[in-house]
Tab-separated table of C-alpha atoms in Angstrom:
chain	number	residue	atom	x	y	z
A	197	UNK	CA	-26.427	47.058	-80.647
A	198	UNK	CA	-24.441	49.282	-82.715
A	199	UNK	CA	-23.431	52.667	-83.120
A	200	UNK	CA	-26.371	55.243	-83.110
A	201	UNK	CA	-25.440	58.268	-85.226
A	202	UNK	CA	-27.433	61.420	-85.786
A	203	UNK	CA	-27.454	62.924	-89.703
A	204	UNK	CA	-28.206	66.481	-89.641
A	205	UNK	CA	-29.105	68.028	-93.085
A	206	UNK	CA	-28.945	71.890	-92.956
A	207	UNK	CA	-30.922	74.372	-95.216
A	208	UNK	CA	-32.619	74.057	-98.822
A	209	UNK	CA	-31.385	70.506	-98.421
A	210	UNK	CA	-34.925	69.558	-98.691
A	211	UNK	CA	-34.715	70.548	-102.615
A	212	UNK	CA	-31.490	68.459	-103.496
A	213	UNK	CA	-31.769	67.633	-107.137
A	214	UNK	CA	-34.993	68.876	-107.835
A	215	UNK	CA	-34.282	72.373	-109.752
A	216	UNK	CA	-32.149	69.797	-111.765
A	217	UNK	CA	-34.673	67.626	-112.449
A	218	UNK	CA	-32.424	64.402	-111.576
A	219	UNK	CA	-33.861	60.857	-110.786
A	220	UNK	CA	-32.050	59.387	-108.247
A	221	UNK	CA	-30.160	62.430	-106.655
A	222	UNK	CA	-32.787	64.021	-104.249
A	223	UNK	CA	-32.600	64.046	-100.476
A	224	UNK	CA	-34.904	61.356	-100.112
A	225	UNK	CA	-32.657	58.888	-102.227
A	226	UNK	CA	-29.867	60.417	-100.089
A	227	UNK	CA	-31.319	59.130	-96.922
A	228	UNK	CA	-32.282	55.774	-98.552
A	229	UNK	CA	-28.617	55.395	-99.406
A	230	UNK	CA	-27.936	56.294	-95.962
A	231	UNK	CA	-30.398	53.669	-94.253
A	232	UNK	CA	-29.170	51.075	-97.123
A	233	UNK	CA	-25.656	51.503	-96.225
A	234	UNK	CA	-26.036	52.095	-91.899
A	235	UNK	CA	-27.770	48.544	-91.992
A	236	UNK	CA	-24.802	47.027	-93.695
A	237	UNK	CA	-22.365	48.371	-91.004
A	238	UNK	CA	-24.232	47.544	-88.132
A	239	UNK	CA	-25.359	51.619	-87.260
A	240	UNK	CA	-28.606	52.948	-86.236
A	241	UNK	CA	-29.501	56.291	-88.083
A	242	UNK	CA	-31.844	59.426	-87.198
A	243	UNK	CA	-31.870	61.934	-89.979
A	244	UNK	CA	-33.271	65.200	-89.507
A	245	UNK	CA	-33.355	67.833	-92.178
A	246	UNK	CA	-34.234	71.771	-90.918
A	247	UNK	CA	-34.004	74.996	-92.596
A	248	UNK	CA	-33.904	76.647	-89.153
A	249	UNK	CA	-30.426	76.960	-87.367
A	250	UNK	CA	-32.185	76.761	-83.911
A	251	UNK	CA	-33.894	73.088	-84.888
A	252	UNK	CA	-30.640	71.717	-85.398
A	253	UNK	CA	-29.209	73.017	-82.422
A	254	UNK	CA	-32.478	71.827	-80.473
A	255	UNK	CA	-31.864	67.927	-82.015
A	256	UNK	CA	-28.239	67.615	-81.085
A	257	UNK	CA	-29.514	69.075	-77.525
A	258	UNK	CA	-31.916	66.439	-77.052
A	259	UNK	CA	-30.552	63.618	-78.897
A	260	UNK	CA	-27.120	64.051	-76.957
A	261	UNK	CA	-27.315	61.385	-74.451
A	262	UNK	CA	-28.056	58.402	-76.994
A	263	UNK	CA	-25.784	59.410	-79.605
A	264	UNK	CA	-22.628	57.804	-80.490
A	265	UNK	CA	-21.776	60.462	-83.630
A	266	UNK	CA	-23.112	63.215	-85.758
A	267	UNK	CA	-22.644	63.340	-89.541
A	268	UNK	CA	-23.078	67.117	-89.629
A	269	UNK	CA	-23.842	68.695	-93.284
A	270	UNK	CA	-24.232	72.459	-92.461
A	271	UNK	CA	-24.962	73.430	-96.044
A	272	UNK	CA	-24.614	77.588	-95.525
A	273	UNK	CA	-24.671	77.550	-92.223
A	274	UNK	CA	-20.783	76.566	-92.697
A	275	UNK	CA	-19.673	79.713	-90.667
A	276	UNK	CA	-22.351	79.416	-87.602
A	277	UNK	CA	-20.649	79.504	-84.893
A	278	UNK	CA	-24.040	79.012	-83.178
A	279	UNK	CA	-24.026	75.369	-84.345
A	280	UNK	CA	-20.191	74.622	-83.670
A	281	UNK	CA	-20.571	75.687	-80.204
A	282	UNK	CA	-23.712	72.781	-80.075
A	283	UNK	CA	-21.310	70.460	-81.259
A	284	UNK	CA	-18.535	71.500	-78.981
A	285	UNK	CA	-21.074	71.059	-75.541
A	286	UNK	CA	-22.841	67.734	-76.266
A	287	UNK	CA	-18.961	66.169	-76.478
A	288	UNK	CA	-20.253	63.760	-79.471
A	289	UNK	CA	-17.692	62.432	-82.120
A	290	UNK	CA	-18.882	64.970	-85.186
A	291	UNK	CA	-17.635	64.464	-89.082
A	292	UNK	CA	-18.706	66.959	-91.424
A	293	UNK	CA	-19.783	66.449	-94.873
A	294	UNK	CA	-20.321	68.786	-98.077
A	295	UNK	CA	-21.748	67.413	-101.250
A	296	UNK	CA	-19.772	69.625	-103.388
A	297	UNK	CA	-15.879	71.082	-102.713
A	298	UNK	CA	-16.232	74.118	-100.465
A	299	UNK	CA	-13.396	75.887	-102.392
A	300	UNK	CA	-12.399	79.443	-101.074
A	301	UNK	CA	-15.175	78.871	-98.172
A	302	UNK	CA	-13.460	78.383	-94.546
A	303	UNK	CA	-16.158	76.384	-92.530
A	304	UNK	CA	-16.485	77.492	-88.448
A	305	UNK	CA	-18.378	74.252	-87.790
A	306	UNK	CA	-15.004	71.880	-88.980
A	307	UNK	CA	-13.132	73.286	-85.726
A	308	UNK	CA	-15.894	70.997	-84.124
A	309	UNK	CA	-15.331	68.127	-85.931
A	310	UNK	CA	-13.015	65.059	-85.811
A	311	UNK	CA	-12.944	65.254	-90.193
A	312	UNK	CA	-14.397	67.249	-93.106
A	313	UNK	CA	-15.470	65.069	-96.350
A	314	UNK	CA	-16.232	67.210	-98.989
A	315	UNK	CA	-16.580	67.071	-102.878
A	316	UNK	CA	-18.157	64.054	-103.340
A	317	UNK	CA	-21.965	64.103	-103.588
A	318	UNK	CA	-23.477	60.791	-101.460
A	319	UNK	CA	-20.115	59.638	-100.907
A	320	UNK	CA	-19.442	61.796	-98.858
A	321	UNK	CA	-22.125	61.001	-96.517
A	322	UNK	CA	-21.249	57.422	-97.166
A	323	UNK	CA	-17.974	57.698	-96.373
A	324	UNK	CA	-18.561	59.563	-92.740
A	325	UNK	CA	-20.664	56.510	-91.960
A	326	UNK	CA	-17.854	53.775	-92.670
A	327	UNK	CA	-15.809	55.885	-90.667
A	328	UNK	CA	-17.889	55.605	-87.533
A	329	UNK	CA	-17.842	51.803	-88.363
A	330	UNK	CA	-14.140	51.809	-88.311
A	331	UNK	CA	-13.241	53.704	-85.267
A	332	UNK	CA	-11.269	56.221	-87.667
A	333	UNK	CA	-12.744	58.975	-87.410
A	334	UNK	CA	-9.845	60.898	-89.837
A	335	UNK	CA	-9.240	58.527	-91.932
A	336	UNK	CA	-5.761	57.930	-91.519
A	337	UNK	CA	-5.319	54.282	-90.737
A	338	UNK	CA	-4.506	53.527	-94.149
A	339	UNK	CA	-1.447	52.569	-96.749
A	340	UNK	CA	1.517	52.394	-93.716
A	341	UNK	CA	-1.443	51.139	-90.950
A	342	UNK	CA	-2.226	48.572	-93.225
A	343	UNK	CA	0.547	47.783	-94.605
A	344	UNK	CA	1.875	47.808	-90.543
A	345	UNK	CA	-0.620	45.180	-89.880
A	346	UNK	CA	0.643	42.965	-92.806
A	347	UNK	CA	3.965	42.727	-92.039
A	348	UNK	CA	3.020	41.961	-87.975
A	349	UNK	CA	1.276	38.857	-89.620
A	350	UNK	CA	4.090	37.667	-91.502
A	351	UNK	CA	6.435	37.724	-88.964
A	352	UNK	CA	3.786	36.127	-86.630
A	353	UNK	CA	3.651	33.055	-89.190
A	354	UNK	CA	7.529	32.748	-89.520
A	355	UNK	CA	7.276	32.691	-86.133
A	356	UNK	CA	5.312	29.647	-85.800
A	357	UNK	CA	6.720	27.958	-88.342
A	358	UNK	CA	10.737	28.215	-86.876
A	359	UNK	CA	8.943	26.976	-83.407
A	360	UNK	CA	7.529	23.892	-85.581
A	361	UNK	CA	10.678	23.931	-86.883
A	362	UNK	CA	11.996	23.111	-83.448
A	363	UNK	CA	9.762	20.995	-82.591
A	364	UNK	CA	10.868	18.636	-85.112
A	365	UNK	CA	14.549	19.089	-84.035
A	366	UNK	CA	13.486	18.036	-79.974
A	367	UNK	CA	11.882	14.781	-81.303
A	368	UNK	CA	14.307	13.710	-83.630
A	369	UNK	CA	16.983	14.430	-80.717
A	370	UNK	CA	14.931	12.333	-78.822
A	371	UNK	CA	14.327	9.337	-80.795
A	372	UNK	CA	18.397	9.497	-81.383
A	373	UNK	CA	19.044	9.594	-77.258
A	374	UNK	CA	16.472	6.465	-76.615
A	375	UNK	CA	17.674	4.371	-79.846
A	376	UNK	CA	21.341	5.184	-77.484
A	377	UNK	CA	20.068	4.170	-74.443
A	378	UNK	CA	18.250	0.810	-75.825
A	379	UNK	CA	21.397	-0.056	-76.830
A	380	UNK	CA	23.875	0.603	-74.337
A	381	UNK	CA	20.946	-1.278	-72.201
A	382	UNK	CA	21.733	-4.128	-73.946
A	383	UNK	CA	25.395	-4.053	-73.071
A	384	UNK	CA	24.231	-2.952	-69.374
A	385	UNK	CA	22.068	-6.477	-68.896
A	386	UNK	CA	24.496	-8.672	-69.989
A	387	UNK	CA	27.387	-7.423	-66.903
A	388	UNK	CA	23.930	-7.159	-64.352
A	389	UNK	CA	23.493	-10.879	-64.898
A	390	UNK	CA	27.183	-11.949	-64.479
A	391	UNK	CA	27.280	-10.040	-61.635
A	392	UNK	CA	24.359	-11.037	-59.588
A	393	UNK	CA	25.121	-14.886	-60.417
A	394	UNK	CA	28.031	-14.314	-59.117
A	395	UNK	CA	26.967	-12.423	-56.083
A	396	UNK	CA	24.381	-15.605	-54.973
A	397	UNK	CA	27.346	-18.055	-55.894
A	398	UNK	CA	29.266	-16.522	-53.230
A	399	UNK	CA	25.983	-16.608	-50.781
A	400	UNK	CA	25.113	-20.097	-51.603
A	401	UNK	CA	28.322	-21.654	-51.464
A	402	UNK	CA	29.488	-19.793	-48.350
A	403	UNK	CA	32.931	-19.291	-50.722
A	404	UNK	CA	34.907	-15.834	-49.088
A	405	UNK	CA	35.549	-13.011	-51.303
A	406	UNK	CA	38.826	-12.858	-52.120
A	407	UNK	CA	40.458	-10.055	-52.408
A	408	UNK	CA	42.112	-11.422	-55.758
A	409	UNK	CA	38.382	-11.335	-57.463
A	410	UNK	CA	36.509	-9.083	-59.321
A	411	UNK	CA	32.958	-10.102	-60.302
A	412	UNK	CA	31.671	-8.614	-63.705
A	413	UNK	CA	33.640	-7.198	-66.702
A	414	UNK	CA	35.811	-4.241	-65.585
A	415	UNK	CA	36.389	-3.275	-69.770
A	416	UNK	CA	32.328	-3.155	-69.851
A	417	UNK	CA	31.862	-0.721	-66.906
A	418	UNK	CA	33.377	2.350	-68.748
A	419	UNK	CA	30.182	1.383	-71.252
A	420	UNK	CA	28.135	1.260	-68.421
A	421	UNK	CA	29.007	4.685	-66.972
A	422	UNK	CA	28.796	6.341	-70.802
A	423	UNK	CA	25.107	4.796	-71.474
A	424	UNK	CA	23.761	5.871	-67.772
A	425	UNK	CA	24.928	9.541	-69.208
A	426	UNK	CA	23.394	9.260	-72.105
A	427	UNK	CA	19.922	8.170	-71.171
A	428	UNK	CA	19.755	8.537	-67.157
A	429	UNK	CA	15.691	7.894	-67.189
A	430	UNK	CA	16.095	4.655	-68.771
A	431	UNK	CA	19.130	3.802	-66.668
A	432	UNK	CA	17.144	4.560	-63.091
A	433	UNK	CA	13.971	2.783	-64.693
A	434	UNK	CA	16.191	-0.189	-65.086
A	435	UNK	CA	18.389	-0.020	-61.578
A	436	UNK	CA	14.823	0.442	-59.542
A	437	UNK	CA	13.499	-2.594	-61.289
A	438	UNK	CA	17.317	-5.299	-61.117
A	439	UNK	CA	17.488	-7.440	-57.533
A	440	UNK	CA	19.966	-6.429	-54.924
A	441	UNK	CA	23.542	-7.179	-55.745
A	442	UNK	CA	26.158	-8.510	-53.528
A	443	UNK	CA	28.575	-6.555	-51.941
A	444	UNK	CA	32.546	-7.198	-52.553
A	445	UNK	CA	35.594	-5.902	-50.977
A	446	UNK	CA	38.164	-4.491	-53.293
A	447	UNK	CA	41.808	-5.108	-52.022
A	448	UNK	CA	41.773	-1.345	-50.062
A	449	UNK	CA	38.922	-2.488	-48.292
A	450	UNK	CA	36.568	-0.304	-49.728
A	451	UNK	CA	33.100	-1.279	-49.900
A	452	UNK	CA	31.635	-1.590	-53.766
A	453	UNK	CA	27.978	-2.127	-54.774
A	454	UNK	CA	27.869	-4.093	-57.917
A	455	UNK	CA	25.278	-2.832	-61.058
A	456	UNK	CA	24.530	0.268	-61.696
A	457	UNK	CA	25.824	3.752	-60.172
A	458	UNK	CA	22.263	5.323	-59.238
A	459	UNK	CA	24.501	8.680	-58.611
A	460	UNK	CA	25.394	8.662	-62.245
A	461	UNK	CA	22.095	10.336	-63.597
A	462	UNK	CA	23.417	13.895	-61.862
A	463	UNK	CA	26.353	14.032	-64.434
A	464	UNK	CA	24.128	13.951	-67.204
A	465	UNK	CA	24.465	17.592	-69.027
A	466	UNK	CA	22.078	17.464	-71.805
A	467	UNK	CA	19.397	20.008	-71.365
A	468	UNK	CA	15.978	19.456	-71.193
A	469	UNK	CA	13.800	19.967	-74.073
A	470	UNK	CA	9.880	20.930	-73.585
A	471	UNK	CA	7.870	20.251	-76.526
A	472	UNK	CA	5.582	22.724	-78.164
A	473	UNK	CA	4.867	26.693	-78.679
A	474	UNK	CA	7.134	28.657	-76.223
A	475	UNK	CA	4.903	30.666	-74.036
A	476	UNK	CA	4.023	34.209	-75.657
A	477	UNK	CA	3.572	36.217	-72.746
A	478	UNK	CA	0.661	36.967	-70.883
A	479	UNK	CA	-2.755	38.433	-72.447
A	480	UNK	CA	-3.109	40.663	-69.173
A	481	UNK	CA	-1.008	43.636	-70.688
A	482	UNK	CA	-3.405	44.161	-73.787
A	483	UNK	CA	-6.595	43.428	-71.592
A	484	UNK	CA	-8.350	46.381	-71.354
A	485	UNK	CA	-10.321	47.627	-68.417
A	486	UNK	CA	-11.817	50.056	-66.380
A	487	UNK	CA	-8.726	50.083	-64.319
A	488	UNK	CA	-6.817	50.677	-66.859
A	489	UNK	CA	-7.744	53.493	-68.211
A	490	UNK	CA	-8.699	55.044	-64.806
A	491	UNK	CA	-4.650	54.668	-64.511
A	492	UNK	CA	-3.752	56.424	-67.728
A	493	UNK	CA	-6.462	58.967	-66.881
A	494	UNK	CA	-4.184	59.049	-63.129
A	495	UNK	CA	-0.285	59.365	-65.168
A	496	UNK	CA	-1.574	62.309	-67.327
A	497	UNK	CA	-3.007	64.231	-64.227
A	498	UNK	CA	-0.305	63.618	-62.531
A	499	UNK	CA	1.657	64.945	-65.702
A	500	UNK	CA	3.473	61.296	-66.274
A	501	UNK	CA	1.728	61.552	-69.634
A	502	UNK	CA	1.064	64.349	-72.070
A	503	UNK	CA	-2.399	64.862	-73.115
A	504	UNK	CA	-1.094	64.145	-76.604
A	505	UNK	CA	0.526	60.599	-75.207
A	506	UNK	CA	-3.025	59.899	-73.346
A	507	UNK	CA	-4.555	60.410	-76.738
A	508	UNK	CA	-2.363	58.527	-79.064
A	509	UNK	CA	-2.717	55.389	-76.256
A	510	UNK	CA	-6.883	55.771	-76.613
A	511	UNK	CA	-6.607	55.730	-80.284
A	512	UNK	CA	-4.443	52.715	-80.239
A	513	UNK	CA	-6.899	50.544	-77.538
A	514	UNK	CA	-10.093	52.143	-79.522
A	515	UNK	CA	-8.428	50.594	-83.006
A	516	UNK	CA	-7.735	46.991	-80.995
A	517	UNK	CA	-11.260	46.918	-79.722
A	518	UNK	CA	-12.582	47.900	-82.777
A	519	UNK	CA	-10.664	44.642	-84.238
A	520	UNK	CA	-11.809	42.451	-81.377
A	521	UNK	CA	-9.348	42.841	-78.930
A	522	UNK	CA	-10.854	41.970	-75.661
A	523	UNK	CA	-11.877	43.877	-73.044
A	524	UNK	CA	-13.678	43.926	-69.499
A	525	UNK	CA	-16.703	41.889	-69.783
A	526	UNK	CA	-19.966	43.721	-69.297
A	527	UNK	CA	-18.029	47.638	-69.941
A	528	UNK	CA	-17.521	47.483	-73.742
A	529	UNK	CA	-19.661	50.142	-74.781
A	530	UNK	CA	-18.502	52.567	-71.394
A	531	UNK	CA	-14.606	51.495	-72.217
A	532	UNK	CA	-15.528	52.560	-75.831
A	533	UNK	CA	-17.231	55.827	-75.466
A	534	UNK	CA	-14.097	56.501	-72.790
A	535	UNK	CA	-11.561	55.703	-75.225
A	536	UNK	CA	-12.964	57.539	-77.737
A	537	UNK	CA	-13.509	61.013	-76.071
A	538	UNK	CA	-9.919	60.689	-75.006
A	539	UNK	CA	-8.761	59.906	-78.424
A	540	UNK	CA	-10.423	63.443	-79.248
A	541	UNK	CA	-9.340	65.367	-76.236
A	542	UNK	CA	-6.609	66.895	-77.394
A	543	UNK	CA	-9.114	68.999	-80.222
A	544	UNK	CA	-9.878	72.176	-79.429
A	545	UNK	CA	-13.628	71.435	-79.888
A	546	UNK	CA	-13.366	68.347	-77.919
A	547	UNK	CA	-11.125	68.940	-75.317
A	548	UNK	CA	-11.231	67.701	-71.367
A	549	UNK	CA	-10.440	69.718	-68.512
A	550	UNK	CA	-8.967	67.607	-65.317
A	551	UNK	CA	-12.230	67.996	-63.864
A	552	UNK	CA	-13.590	66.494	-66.823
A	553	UNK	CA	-10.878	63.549	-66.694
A	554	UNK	CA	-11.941	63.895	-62.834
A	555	UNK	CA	-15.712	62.878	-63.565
A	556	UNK	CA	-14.596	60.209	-66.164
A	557	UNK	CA	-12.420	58.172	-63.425
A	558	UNK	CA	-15.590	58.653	-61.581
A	559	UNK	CA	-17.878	56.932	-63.806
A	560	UNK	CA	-15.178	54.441	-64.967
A	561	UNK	CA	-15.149	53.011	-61.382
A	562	UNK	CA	-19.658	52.790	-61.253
């Protein structure tokens, strides 16, 4: 469902266009507009059109509860302060609009409003309503915002593309260490063989080990030691799968295994590589949730946070959501009605008392 916004249309509104004798500029092309361009954004509209003061007053009053905004166009009842003070106790999101500049004319009613729009005939109205759809109420997410936003992207892709870039790198790297280790392998099978034929000649023939002998090729074991550093997996894969080898005595009566070192794997010192897109932190800091705000409702009671630092912080989460950031399943719509009155709060016509912030971290935790 989305938005629902009230239009009010204040006096001799009704007769837009008419003493004029336009086609296509009375009110009642003014709320087709309207309807035309609240179904392309996704809003529900109620219009209501009074000459009376008290029957907009009376529609705010009774519409309060459903409403999500007010596009207010107070026609002369610019300086009633009747109708700003309506605005100011329902606690709804209000832009006002003017179809023509207001020139010398200071409006009352705009100190209840998030925005005044003024000077441009239907845009005007128009414009209030793609505001609602945005989430900026002022209007000021634009040029640096965007441009903001567009530079966050870029960096994001040159991002990904140097971690490709790595990716590459490890896999080459790789391919290079096992094309080593096949062939030091090689080498490694030939001095296995010799010395476990020699080992069961020795068993076989009951002939004593001299202390004179060495089985194998000594030049060949420095070989042996480099390729076990250079590709230990393939080296232990190998060892775990070669029969036992004979034992020999070396002429200080030390005891010598012949093969392969199993030991030799530890004094390998190339780092591991892991494959793939490092890790870019954890979603659970942009998550937004009841708890959440009912703890940045806590730091600016507590006077950790300014109530123009609690604001600025709404504004941002509002904008995220708004984008489709995600947030607590099943509390959208209560997360963004909170976020948005405390984006306001710091207006004088909107403001919150702590009670008010009280009540809020009441109903945040319903």
């Amino acid at each position: 469902m989305g938005k629902r916004l009230l239009v009010l249309h204040g006096p001799n509104l009704n007769l837009l266009g008419e003493r004029e004798g336009r086609q296509g500029g009375r009110l009642a092309d003014l709320d087709a507009a309207l309807m035309a361009r609240a179904t392309e954004l996704g809003l529900e509209l109620k219009v209501v059109q009074s000459n009376h003061e008290g029957v907009l007053i009376d529609t705010l009053h009774a519409e309060r509860s459903r409403l999500d905004g007010v596009v207010v166009s107070p026609a002369g009842l610019f300086g009633s302060y009747s109708l700003m003070e309506a605005l100011e106790a329902v606690g709804v999101p209000a832009i006002e609009v003017y179809l023509e500049a207001l020139g010398d004319r200071e409006s009352v009613v705009a100190e209840a409003c998030a925005a005044t729009i003024e000077g441009q005939g239907f845009d005007s109205y128009l414009e209030a309503l793609e505001r609602f759809a945005s989430g900026d109420l002022t209007g000021e997410l634009t040029g640096e915002d965007e441009e903001s936003e567009e530079g966050e992207e870029e960096a994001e892709l040159e991002e990904d593309e140097a971690e490709e870039g790595e990716e590459e790198e490890g896999e080459e790297e790789e391919g290079e260490e096992e094309e080593g280790g096949e062939v030091a392998a090689a080498g490694e099978d030939d001095d296995v063989v010799d010395a476990t034929w020699a080992g069961e000649k020795d068993e076989v023939g009951g002939e004593p080990a001299g202390p004179e002998k060495t089985l194998g090729r000594r030049k060949q074991a420095v070989s042996r030691e480099k390729s076990l550093a250079l590709s230990p997996s393939r080296a232990l894969a190998r060892a775990s799968d070669a029969p036992p080898k004979a034992l020999v005595r070396s002429p200080g009566g030390a005891t010598k295994t012949l093969g392969r070192k199993v030991e030799a794997p530890a004094a390998s010192a190339s780092p591991s590589k892991t494959l793939g897109r490092k890790a870019k932190g954890t979603p659970a800091a942009d998550f937004l949730t009841r708890a959440l705000v009912r703890q940045k409702i806590a730091d600016r009671l507590a006077g950790r946070l300014t109530p123009a630092e609690l604001a600025t912080w709404a504004r941002s989460k509002w904008t995220d959501v708004q984008r489709g950031a995600p947030a607590e399943s099943g509390y959208r719509d209560m997360l963004e009605d909170s976020l948005q009155r405390l984006t306001l709060s710091t207006m004088p016509a909107s403001k919150l008392s702590d009670s008010e912030l009280v009540d809020m971290m009441t109903r945040l935790e319903g």
